Coordinates of C-alpha atoms in Angstrom, one line a residue:
M1 CA -5.4 19.4 -19.0
S2 CA -6.6 22.5 -17.1
A3 CA -5.6 21.6 -13.6
L4 CA -2.9 19.3 -12.2
F5 CA -4.8 18.2 -9.2
T6 CA -8.4 17.8 -7.9
K7 CA -9.9 16.9 -4.6
D8 CA -9.9 13.3 -5.8
T9 CA -6.2 13.2 -6.7
Q10 CA -4.3 10.5 -4.9
A11 CA -0.6 10.1 -4.8
I12 CA 2.0 7.3 -4.2
F13 CA 4.7 8.6 -2.0
W14 CA 8.2 7.2 -2.7
N15 CA 10.3 7.1 0.5
N16 CA 8.6 7.1 3.8
N17 CA 9.0 10.8 4.8
K18 CA 6.6 10.7 7.7
S19 CA 6.6 14.4 8.5
A20 CA 5.8 15.4 4.9
I21 CA 3.2 12.8 4.6
Q22 CA 1.6 13.8 7.9
R23 CA 1.4 17.4 6.7
M24 CA -0.4 16.3 3.6
L25 CA -2.9 14.3 5.7
D26 CA -3.4 17.2 8.1
Y27 CA -4.2 19.4 5.1
D28 CA -6.6 16.8 3.7
Y29 CA -8.5 16.7 7.0
V30 CA -8.7 20.5 7.4
I31 CA -10.1 21.0 3.9
N32 CA -12.6 18.1 4.3
R33 CA -11.3 15.7 1.7
E34 CA -13.3 12.6 1.5
K35 CA -10.2 10.3 1.1
P36 CA -6.6 10.9 2.1
S37 CA -4.3 12.2 -0.7
V38 CA -1.7 9.5 0.0
A39 CA -2.8 6.2 -1.2
A40 CA 0.3 4.2 -0.6
I41 CA 4.0 4.5 0.3
V42 CA 7.0 2.9 -1.5
A43 CA 9.6 1.9 1.2
P44 CA 12.0 -0.6 -0.4
T45 CA 13.8 -1.4 2.9
A46 CA 10.9 -1.6 5.2
D47 CA 9.8 -4.9 6.8
S48 CA 6.2 -3.7 7.7
K49 CA 3.2 -3.9 5.5
F50 CA 1.8 -0.5 6.6
D51 CA 2.5 2.6 8.6
K52 CA 0.1 4.5 10.8
F53 CA -0.6 8.2 10.4
F54 CA -3.1 10.6 12.0
Y55 CA -6.2 11.7 10.0
G56 CA -7.6 14.4 12.3
P57 CA -8.1 12.9 15.7
D58 CA -8.0 9.3 14.6
E59 CA -5.3 7.1 12.9
I60 CA -5.3 5.5 9.4
M61 CA -3.2 2.8 8.0
I62 CA -1.3 3.5 4.7
P63 CA 0.1 0.3 3.0
L64 CA 3.9 0.0 2.3
Y65 CA 5.2 -1.6 -0.9
K66 CA 8.7 -2.6 -1.8
N67 CA 8.5 -1.0 -5.3
T68 CA 6.5 1.5 -7.4
A69 CA 4.9 -1.2 -9.7
E70 CA 3.4 -3.1 -6.8
A71 CA 1.9 0.1 -5.3
A72 CA 0.7 1.3 -8.7
K73 CA -1.0 -2.1 -9.3
A74 CA -2.7 -1.9 -5.9
F75 CA -3.9 1.6 -6.5
P76 CA -4.6 2.1 -10.2
N77 CA -6.4 5.5 -9.6
A78 CA -3.3 7.0 -8.0
D79 CA -1.9 9.2 -10.8
V80 CA 0.7 11.3 -8.9
L81 CA 4.1 10.0 -7.8
L82 CA 5.9 12.0 -5.1
N83 CA 9.5 11.1 -5.6
F84 CA 11.4 11.8 -2.4
A85 CA 14.3 9.5 -3.3
S86 CA 17.9 10.7 -2.9
F87 CA 19.6 12.3 -5.9
R88 CA 21.4 8.9 -6.4
T89 CA 18.2 7.1 -7.1
A90 CA 15.6 9.7 -8.0
Y91 CA 16.4 9.4 -11.8
D92 CA 15.7 5.6 -11.7
V93 CA 12.5 6.0 -9.6
T94 CA 11.2 8.6 -12.1
M95 CA 12.0 6.6 -15.1
E96 CA 10.2 3.5 -13.7
A97 CA 7.2 5.7 -12.9
V98 CA 7.1 7.1 -16.5
K99 CA 7.3 3.6 -18.0
L100 CA 4.3 2.4 -15.9
K101 CA 2.0 4.7 -17.9
Q102 CA -0.1 5.3 -14.8
F103 CA 1.2 8.6 -13.5
K104 CA 0.2 12.0 -15.0
T105 CA 2.4 13.9 -12.6
V106 CA 5.8 13.1 -11.0
M107 CA 7.3 15.5 -8.4
V108 CA 11.1 15.1 -7.8
T109 CA 12.4 16.7 -4.7
A110 CA 16.1 15.7 -5.1
E111 CA 18.6 18.3 -5.9
G112 CA 21.7 17.7 -8.0
I113 CA 20.7 14.9 -10.3
P114 CA 23.4 14.7 -13.0
E115 CA 22.4 17.1 -15.7
R116 CA 22.7 14.4 -18.4
L117 CA 20.3 12.2 -16.7
A118 CA 17.9 15.0 -15.8
R119 CA 17.7 16.0 -19.5
K120 CA 16.9 12.4 -20.6
M121 CA 14.4 12.0 -17.7
N122 CA 12.6 15.2 -18.7
V123 CA 12.5 14.3 -22.4
D124 CA 11.1 10.8 -21.8
A125 CA 8.5 12.2 -19.4
R126 CA 7.4 14.9 -21.9
N127 CA 7.2 12.3 -24.7
S128 CA 5.0 10.1 -22.5
G129 CA 2.7 13.0 -21.5
V130 CA 3.9 13.1 -17.9
T131 CA 4.3 16.4 -16.1
V132 CA 7.4 16.4 -14.1
I133 CA 7.7 19.0 -11.3
G134 CA 11.4 19.4 -10.4
P135 CA 14.0 18.3 -9.7
A136 CA 15.0 20.4 -6.6
T137 CA 11.4 21.5 -5.8
V138 CA 9.0 21.6 -2.9
G139 CA 6.2 20.7 -5.4
G140 CA 2.9 22.4 -5.9
I141 CA -0.6 22.9 -4.6
A142 CA -4.2 23.2 -5.8
P143 CA -5.7 25.0 -2.7
G144 CA -8.7 23.3 -1.2
A145 CA -8.0 20.1 -3.2
F146 CA -4.4 18.7 -3.0
K147 CA -1.0 19.8 -1.8
I148 CA 2.4 18.1 -2.1
A149 CA 4.3 17.4 1.0
N150 CA 5.6 20.5 2.8
V151 CA 4.2 23.2 0.5
G152 CA 2.8 26.0 2.4
G153 CA 4.4 25.0 5.7
T154 CA 2.3 24.6 8.9
I155 CA -1.5 24.5 8.9
E156 CA -1.6 27.9 10.6
N157 CA 0.6 29.5 7.8
I158 CA -1.5 27.7 5.0
I159 CA -4.7 29.3 6.4
N160 CA -3.0 32.6 6.8
S161 CA -1.9 32.4 3.2
K162 CA -5.3 31.4 2.0
L163 CA -4.0 28.1 0.7
H164 CA -7.0 26.2 2.2
R165 CA -9.3 27.2 -0.7
A166 CA -8.9 28.3 -4.3
G167 CA -8.3 31.9 -5.0
S168 CA -7.8 33.7 -8.4
C169 CA -4.2 33.6 -9.1
G170 CA -2.0 31.1 -10.8
L171 CA 1.5 31.1 -9.3
V172 CA 4.7 29.8 -11.0
T173 CA 8.2 30.1 -9.4
R174 CA 11.5 28.4 -9.4
S175 CA 12.2 28.9 -5.8
G176 CA 10.3 26.8 -3.1
G177 CA 11.0 29.2 -0.3
L178 CA 9.8 32.2 -2.4
F179 CA 6.8 30.2 -3.4
N180 CA 5.6 30.3 0.2
E181 CA 6.5 33.9 0.5
L182 CA 4.6 34.8 -2.6
S183 CA 1.6 32.7 -1.6
N184 CA 1.5 34.9 1.5
I185 CA 1.9 38.2 -0.5
I186 CA -0.9 37.2 -2.8
A187 CA -3.2 36.4 0.1
I188 CA -2.5 39.7 1.7
N189 CA -2.9 41.8 -1.5
A190 CA -5.5 39.7 -3.4
D191 CA -7.6 36.6 -2.7
G192 CA -5.0 33.8 -2.8
I193 CA -3.9 31.4 -5.5
A194 CA -6.0 28.9 -7.5
E195 CA -3.0 26.8 -8.4
G196 CA 0.7 27.0 -7.7
V197 CA 3.9 25.2 -8.9
A198 CA 7.5 25.6 -7.9
I199 CA 9.2 24.2 -11.0
G200 CA 12.6 23.6 -9.2
G201 CA 16.0 25.2 -9.0
D202 CA 18.1 22.8 -11.0
R203 CA 19.3 23.9 -14.4
F204 CA 17.2 21.3 -16.2
V205 CA 13.7 20.8 -14.9
G206 CA 10.8 18.9 -16.2
S207 CA 7.8 21.3 -16.7
V208 CA 9.0 24.9 -17.3
F209 CA 7.3 28.3 -16.9
I210 CA 5.5 28.1 -20.2
D211 CA 4.1 24.6 -19.6
N212 CA 2.4 25.6 -16.4
L213 CA 1.3 29.1 -17.6
L214 CA -0.4 27.6 -20.7
R215 CA -2.2 25.1 -18.5
M216 CA -3.3 27.8 -16.1
E217 CA -4.6 29.7 -19.2
Q218 CA -7.0 26.9 -19.6
N219 CA -8.0 26.6 -15.9
P220 CA -11.2 28.7 -15.5
Q221 CA -10.3 29.2 -11.7
V222 CA -7.2 31.1 -12.7
K223 CA -8.0 34.8 -13.5
Y224 CA -4.5 36.1 -13.7
M225 CA -0.9 34.7 -13.1
V226 CA 2.2 35.6 -11.1
L227 CA 5.6 34.5 -12.5
L228 CA 8.7 34.7 -10.4
G229 CA 11.8 34.0 -12.6
E230 CA 15.4 34.5 -11.8
V231 CA 18.8 35.3 -13.4
G232 CA 20.0 32.6 -15.8
G233 CA 18.3 30.7 -18.6
T234 CA 15.9 31.9 -21.2
E235 CA 12.6 30.2 -20.2
E236 CA 11.0 33.6 -19.6
Y237 CA 11.3 34.4 -23.3
K238 CA 8.9 31.5 -24.2
V239 CA 6.4 33.2 -21.9
I240 CA 7.0 36.5 -23.7
E241 CA 6.4 34.8 -27.1
A242 CA 3.2 33.2 -25.9
V243 CA 1.9 36.6 -24.8
K244 CA 2.8 38.2 -28.1
N245 CA 1.2 35.5 -30.3
G246 CA -2.0 35.4 -28.2
Q247 CA -1.6 31.9 -26.6
I248 CA -1.7 33.6 -23.2
K249 CA -4.5 36.2 -22.9
K250 CA -4.8 36.4 -19.1
P251 CA -2.8 39.1 -17.3
I252 CA 0.6 38.1 -16.1
I253 CA 2.6 39.8 -13.4
A254 CA 6.2 38.8 -13.5
W255 CA 9.6 39.6 -12.0
C256 CA 13.0 38.1 -12.3
I257 CA 15.1 38.2 -9.2
G258 CA 18.8 38.8 -9.3
T259 CA 18.9 42.3 -10.7
I260 CA 21.7 43.0 -8.3
A261 CA 23.9 40.9 -10.5
E262 CA 24.6 43.8 -12.8
H263 CA 26.4 45.6 -10.1
F264 CA 29.0 42.8 -9.9
S265 CA 32.1 42.9 -12.2
T266 CA 32.3 39.1 -12.5
G267 CA 29.6 36.4 -13.1
V268 CA 27.7 35.3 -9.9
Q269 CA 25.6 32.3 -9.3
F270 CA 22.6 32.8 -7.0
G271 CA 21.6 29.7 -4.9
H272 CA 20.0 27.6 -7.6
A273 CA 22.1 25.6 -10.1
G274 CA 20.4 27.5 -13.0
A275 CA 20.7 31.0 -11.4
S276 CA 23.7 32.2 -13.4
A277 CA 23.7 34.5 -16.5
N278 CA 26.0 33.4 -19.3
A279 CA 24.8 36.2 -21.7
D280 CA 23.1 39.6 -21.5
A281 CA 19.7 38.0 -22.4
E282 CA 20.0 35.8 -19.3
T283 CA 20.3 38.7 -16.9
A284 CA 17.4 39.5 -14.7
V285 CA 17.4 43.2 -15.7
Y286 CA 17.3 42.3 -19.5
K287 CA 14.5 39.8 -19.0
N288 CA 12.4 42.2 -16.8
K289 CA 12.7 44.8 -19.6
A290 CA 11.7 42.3 -22.3
M291 CA 8.7 41.2 -20.3
A292 CA 7.5 44.7 -19.7
E293 CA 7.9 45.5 -23.4
A294 CA 5.7 42.6 -24.3
G295 CA 2.8 43.9 -22.1
I296 CA 3.5 41.8 -19.0
F297 CA 3.0 43.6 -15.7
V298 CA 6.5 44.1 -14.3
P299 CA 7.0 46.0 -11.0
T300 CA 9.8 48.4 -10.5
S301 CA 11.4 46.2 -7.9
F302 CA 10.6 43.0 -5.9
N303 CA 9.4 45.3 -3.1
D304 CA 6.9 46.8 -5.5
L305 CA 5.5 43.3 -6.4
P306 CA 2.8 43.4 -3.7
N307 CA 1.5 46.7 -5.0
K308 CA 1.4 45.4 -8.7
I309 CA -0.5 42.3 -7.6
N310 CA -3.0 44.4 -5.7
E311 CA -3.4 46.8 -8.7
V312 CA -4.1 43.9 -11.2
Y313 CA -6.4 42.1 -8.8
N314 CA -8.5 45.2 -8.0
D315 CA -8.8 46.0 -11.8
L316 CA -10.0 42.6 -12.5
K317 CA -12.4 42.6 -9.6
S318 CA -13.8 46.0 -10.7
K319 CA -14.5 44.6 -14.2
G320 CA -16.4 41.6 -12.7
V321 CA -13.7 39.0 -13.8
I322 CA -13.1 38.2 -10.2
S323 CA -15.9 37.6 -7.6
E324 CA -15.9 37.3 -3.9
I325 CA -14.9 33.9 -2.7
A326 CA -17.0 32.3 0.1
E327 CA -14.8 31.0 2.9
P328 CA -15.5 27.2 3.4
E329 CA -16.0 25.6 6.8
L330 CA -12.7 24.0 7.9
R331 CA -11.9 21.2 10.4
T332 CA -9.4 21.7 13.1
V333 CA -6.4 19.4 13.7
P334 CA -6.4 18.5 17.4
K335 CA -3.4 19.8 19.2
T336 CA -2.7 16.6 21.0
R337 CA -3.2 13.1 19.5
R338 CA -2.5 9.7 20.9
S339 CA -1.3 6.8 18.8
K340 CA -3.2 3.5 19.3
N341 CA -1.5 0.4 20.7
F342 CA -3.5 -2.2 18.9
I343 CA -5.0 -2.4 15.4
C344 CA -8.1 -4.4 14.4
T345 CA -9.1 -4.7 10.7
I346 CA -11.5 -7.7 10.9
S347 CA -14.3 -6.8 13.3
D348 CA -15.8 -3.7 15.1
D349 CA -17.8 -3.9 18.4
R350 CA -18.6 -0.2 18.5
G351 CA -22.0 1.1 17.6
D352 CA -25.4 -0.6 17.9
E353 CA -24.2 -4.0 16.5
A354 CA -20.9 -5.6 16.1
T355 CA -19.7 -6.5 12.7
Y356 CA -17.6 -9.2 11.0
A357 CA -15.5 -7.4 8.1
G358 CA -18.3 -4.9 7.9
Y359 CA -21.2 -7.3 8.0
P360 CA -23.5 -7.0 11.0
I361 CA -23.5 -10.2 13.0
S362 CA -27.2 -10.5 12.6
S363 CA -26.8 -10.7 8.9
V364 CA -24.4 -13.5 9.3
A365 CA -25.8 -15.5 12.1
T366 CA -29.4 -15.8 11.3
P367 CA -30.5 -18.9 9.4
E368 CA -32.4 -17.1 6.6
T369 CA -29.2 -15.5 5.4
G370 CA -27.9 -18.9 4.3
M371 CA -24.4 -18.0 5.7
G372 CA -22.5 -20.7 7.7
I373 CA -19.2 -21.2 9.6
G374 CA -17.3 -21.0 6.3
D375 CA -18.6 -17.5 5.7
V376 CA -17.6 -16.5 9.1
I377 CA -14.1 -17.8 8.6
S378 CA -13.8 -16.1 5.2
L379 CA -14.8 -12.7 6.7
L380 CA -12.8 -12.9 9.9
W381 CA -9.6 -14.7 8.5
F382 CA -9.4 -13.3 5.0
K383 CA -11.7 -10.2 5.1
K384 CA -13.5 -11.4 2.0
R385 CA -16.9 -12.8 1.2
Y386 CA -16.1 -16.1 -0.4
P387 CA -18.5 -17.8 -2.9
K388 CA -20.6 -20.6 -1.7
W389 CA -18.5 -23.4 -3.1
A390 CA -15.4 -22.1 -1.2
T391 CA -17.3 -21.7 2.1
D392 CA -18.8 -25.1 1.7
F393 CA -15.3 -26.5 1.1
I394 CA -14.0 -24.7 4.2
E395 CA -16.9 -26.4 6.2
T396 CA -16.1 -29.7 4.7
V397 CA -12.5 -29.4 5.8
I398 CA -13.6 -28.4 9.4
K399 CA -15.9 -31.4 9.6
T400 CA -13.2 -33.8 8.1
V401 CA -10.5 -32.9 10.6
A402 CA -12.7 -32.5 13.6
D403 CA -11.8 -35.8 15.3
H404 CA -9.5 -38.8 14.4
G405 CA -10.2 -40.8 17.6
P406 CA -8.9 -40.9 21.1
A407 CA -5.4 -42.3 20.4
V408 CA -3.8 -39.4 18.6
S409 CA -1.5 -37.3 20.8
G410 CA -3.8 -34.2 21.0
A411 CA -6.9 -36.0 22.0
H412 CA -4.9 -38.2 24.4
N413 CA -3.4 -35.1 26.2
A414 CA -6.8 -33.5 26.4
K415 CA -8.3 -36.6 27.9
V416 CA -5.5 -37.0 30.4
T417 CA -5.8 -33.4 31.5
A418 CA -9.6 -33.7 31.9
R419 CA -9.1 -36.7 34.1
A420 CA -6.8 -34.6 36.3
G421 CA -9.8 -32.4 37.1
K422 CA -8.9 -29.5 34.9
S423 CA -11.4 -27.3 33.2
V424 CA -12.5 -27.5 29.5
V425 CA -10.3 -24.6 28.6
E426 CA -7.2 -26.0 30.3
S427 CA -7.8 -29.5 28.9
L428 CA -8.4 -28.1 25.4
V429 CA -5.2 -26.1 25.5
T430 CA -3.0 -29.1 26.4
G431 CA -4.4 -30.9 23.3
L432 CA -4.0 -27.9 21.0
L433 CA -0.3 -27.5 22.2
T434 CA 0.5 -30.9 20.4
I435 CA -0.4 -29.5 17.0
G436 CA 2.8 -28.8 15.1
P437 CA 5.2 -30.2 12.6
R438 CA 4.4 -33.8 13.4
F439 CA 0.6 -33.5 14.3
G440 CA -1.3 -31.5 11.7
G441 CA 1.8 -29.9 10.2
A442 CA 1.6 -32.1 7.1
I443 CA -1.2 -29.7 5.8
D444 CA 1.3 -26.8 5.7
G445 CA 4.1 -28.9 4.4
A446 CA 2.1 -30.4 1.7
A447 CA 0.9 -27.1 0.3
Q448 CA 4.4 -25.6 0.6
Y449 CA 6.3 -28.4 -1.2
F450 CA 3.8 -29.4 -3.8
K451 CA 3.2 -25.7 -4.7
H452 CA 7.0 -25.2 -5.0
A453 CA 7.3 -28.3 -7.3
H454 CA 4.3 -27.2 -9.4
D455 CA 5.5 -23.6 -9.7
H456 CA 8.9 -24.7 -10.8
N457 CA 7.5 -27.2 -13.4
M458 CA 9.1 -30.3 -11.8
T459 CA 8.0 -33.7 -13.1
P460 CA 7.0 -36.2 -10.5
A461 CA 10.3 -37.9 -10.7
E462 CA 12.2 -34.6 -10.3
F463 CA 10.0 -33.7 -7.4
L464 CA 10.9 -37.0 -5.6
D465 CA 14.6 -36.5 -6.3
Y466 CA 14.3 -32.9 -5.0
M467 CA 12.7 -34.0 -1.7
K468 CA 15.3 -36.8 -1.3
K469 CA 18.1 -34.2 -1.6
E470 CA 16.3 -32.1 0.8
G471 CA 16.2 -35.0 3.3
V472 CA 12.5 -34.5 3.9
P473 CA 9.7 -37.1 3.6
I474 CA 7.1 -35.8 1.2
P475 CA 4.3 -34.2 3.4
G476 CA 0.9 -35.3 2.6
I477 CA 2.0 -38.7 1.2
G478 CA 1.7 -41.9 3.1
H479 CA -0.7 -43.6 5.4
R480 CA -0.2 -46.3 8.2
I481 CA -3.4 -48.2 7.4
K482 CA -4.9 -47.0 4.1
S483 CA -3.6 -47.9 0.7
L484 CA -4.6 -48.0 -3.0
R485 CA -6.6 -51.2 -2.2
N486 CA -8.1 -49.7 1.0
P487 CA -8.5 -45.9 0.1
D488 CA -9.2 -43.3 2.7
L489 CA -12.9 -42.3 2.2
R490 CA -12.2 -38.8 3.6
V491 CA -9.8 -38.2 0.8
E492 CA -12.1 -39.6 -1.8
G493 CA -14.8 -37.3 -0.4
L494 CA -12.6 -34.2 -0.6
K495 CA -11.5 -35.1 -4.2
K496 CA -15.2 -35.6 -5.2
F497 CA -16.2 -32.3 -3.8
A498 CA -13.3 -30.6 -5.6
N499 CA -14.1 -32.2 -9.0
Q500 CA -17.7 -31.2 -8.7
Y501 CA -17.4 -27.6 -7.4
F502 CA -13.9 -26.2 -8.0
P503 CA -13.4 -24.1 -11.2
A504 CA -10.1 -26.0 -11.6
T505 CA -7.7 -28.2 -9.5
P506 CA -4.2 -27.9 -11.1
L507 CA -2.3 -28.7 -8.0
L508 CA -4.5 -31.7 -7.0
D509 CA -4.1 -33.0 -10.6
Y510 CA -0.3 -32.6 -10.2
A511 CA -0.3 -34.3 -6.8
L512 CA -2.2 -37.3 -8.2
T513 CA 0.5 -37.8 -10.8
V514 CA 3.0 -37.8 -8.0
E515 CA 0.9 -40.3 -6.2
Q516 CA 1.0 -42.7 -9.2
L517 CA 4.8 -42.7 -8.8
T518 CA 4.9 -43.1 -5.2
T519 CA 2.4 -45.9 -5.0
S520 CA 4.3 -47.8 -7.7
K521 CA 7.0 -48.2 -5.0
K522 CA 4.6 -49.0 -2.1
D523 CA 0.9 -49.0 -2.3
N524 CA 0.3 -47.2 1.0
L525 CA 2.3 -44.1 -0.2
I526 CA -1.0 -42.5 -1.1
L527 CA -2.1 -38.9 -1.0
N528 CA -3.4 -38.6 2.6
V529 CA -6.1 -36.4 4.0
D530 CA -3.7 -33.7 5.3
G531 CA -2.0 -33.6 1.9
T532 CA -5.3 -33.4 0.1
I533 CA -6.6 -30.5 2.3
G534 CA -3.3 -28.5 1.9
I535 CA -3.2 -28.9 -1.9
L536 CA -6.9 -28.2 -2.4
M537 CA -6.6 -25.0 -0.3
V538 CA -4.0 -23.7 -2.7
D539 CA -6.3 -24.6 -5.6
M540 CA -9.1 -22.8 -3.8
W541 CA -7.1 -19.6 -3.3
R542 CA -5.9 -19.6 -6.9
A543 CA -9.4 -20.0 -8.2
L544 CA -10.5 -17.0 -5.9
G545 CA -7.9 -14.8 -7.6
Y546 CA -5.1 -14.6 -5.0
S547 CA -1.7 -13.9 -6.2
E548 CA 1.0 -16.5 -5.7
T549 CA 2.7 -14.2 -3.3
E550 CA -0.5 -13.9 -1.2
I551 CA -0.9 -17.7 -1.2
D552 CA 2.8 -18.1 -0.1
E553 CA 2.1 -15.7 2.8
F554 CA -1.0 -17.8 3.8
V555 CA 1.1 -21.0 3.8
N556 CA 4.1 -19.4 5.6
S557 CA 1.9 -17.8 8.3
G558 CA 0.2 -21.1 9.4
T559 CA -3.1 -20.3 7.9
L560 CA -3.6 -24.0 6.8
N561 CA -2.8 -25.2 10.2
A562 CA -5.4 -22.9 11.6
F563 CA -8.0 -24.9 9.6
F564 CA -6.8 -28.0 11.5
I565 CA -6.8 -26.1 14.9
A566 CA -10.3 -24.9 14.3
G567 CA -11.6 -28.3 13.3
R568 CA -9.7 -30.4 15.9
T569 CA -10.9 -28.0 18.7
I570 CA -14.4 -29.4 18.1
G571 CA -13.0 -33.0 18.6
F572 CA -10.9 -32.2 21.6
I573 CA -13.8 -30.5 23.4
G574 CA -15.9 -33.7 22.6
H575 CA -13.3 -35.9 24.3
V576 CA -13.0 -33.6 27.3
L577 CA -16.7 -33.5 27.8
D578 CA -16.7 -37.3 27.3
E579 CA -14.3 -37.7 30.2
K580 CA -16.3 -35.3 32.4
R581 CA -19.6 -37.1 31.5
L582 CA -18.1 -40.5 32.4
A583 CA -16.5 -39.1 35.7
M584 CA -13.2 -40.8 34.8
P585 CA -10.7 -40.9 37.5
M586 CA -7.1 -39.6 37.4
Y587 CA -5.1 -41.3 34.7
R588 CA -1.8 -43.2 35.4
H589 CA 0.0 -45.0 32.7
P590 CA 0.4 -48.7 33.3
F591 CA 4.1 -49.9 34.3
D592 CA 4.0 -52.8 31.7
D593 CA 3.7 -50.2 28.8
I594 CA 6.9 -48.5 29.8
L595 CA 10.4 -49.8 29.0
Y596 CA 12.5 -49.1 32.1
D597 CA 16.3 -48.9 31.5
V598 CA 17.6 -47.1 34.6
Q599 CA 21.3 -47.6 35.3
M600 CA 23.2 -46.7 38.5
A601 CA 24.6 -43.2 38.1
D602 CA 28.3 -42.8 37.9
E603 CA 30.1 -41.2 40.8
I604 CA 32.2 -38.1 40.0

């Protein structure tokens, strides 16, 4: 692998660190990325399904997931995990990501992961071909392509440090703070970096100096490398050996900080957990000397590092190894941005023609398209284009539930309101407000309880016992008039449609076995029209590939009742218009249909 990141790289961000994510998105916008670098966020404690962020002047929605597995499944092309978990959970998060076999790179920002766990984490990742950046790191960057979180600082600093486009230098450091400082030094004294990684300050990190330098050796954009080591450890000697045996041929400029340590009479630890020499070979002075002897460019001091970078850069440029780099056009992040109050993901009325889920209305509404009300519902309610059998079923449901006569409560309310001189809208609303648990709610209940029983492999007898213990009559079972001997033709029609056009009807088949048991007790305990609709809707969604979780969300959110509402609206309006057409007078209920039982009130 010659480069960790490209302009198509997308990451899953573990922990909703909003400022770090926004900085990534601002960088994406400035460098003209086609798609945001953050595909999804894992936020285990969040109740929301998404969060809003700015992308230039506009806002975008980034989905939130409870765990990494769900996010990875939703975005299979996201191959970077940015692990911003605390040191208490960072190990578990990384190990899960490694086991998923999707991520090529995992960045771990937490500092202080127990060393035993860090070593196991790094070994498992290496054995799985996963590059770990960190722990205790700010991450890395491929200028002009992808940057991790806060690397480079503000947009102004990024542009000043030439991190907005690829330069010629490959930069590897331990320190995150000095990474930003060195990026600026390289920009001033050369043409910027092509790729940079801060490997992390903990004693045991995932990818070490040699891993990154060997990769940069294969990256054609990298013409030379800068290595900033430090006192402590022996990782620099692996680089020395690679230079000696010819694995690394590109020029390396290197310096180990901490040379001041030789002036102390006792051992001193500098900042990072690994920055402490336990032997002469681990001192900065010793390592700098060994690197110089191997042919690596080593300045006389850190202050001399800029001059050494400029010297090597100009030499390579004079030899034609490095060419002039054209500056790309950049976009500017607005100084002021306003968050939107409302979100719409189903339709768009901007432009020349409004759209339903991306489809121009003219492509849906005209007869020659062959699309009907079922197609409109699938687009606006579910943001998907359903196949014809499914949209035909939706229309069948709408037609079936449109009107069940004037006596039902909703139609009665609509008629009474119309006779009071109210408008169509006011009369319709009074009818719709009766829809609920006792009127139309059986559709929701049937789907919920029959699905629960089927999902838990209950036999019909176990299902009946379960509902009895719950103290709930089985929704969707029973009819006041219809029975086995006098079947409901609407139910027969729905079953016939499903048997002819549905790919499979597992829940309906299960419900019919339940019906055999209930009708053995009483012949009117049949599967009624509400139950059939609710059960077949679940079968439809299963056949369309929805997950059980998604179907449960449809049921719990009242989607099934929405079909009843949409259909019954047609009937209610019909009754309202019927009252208007007949010019019916104000309605008053007859006295003889009311049981009056009014007692004299007690005096207190």
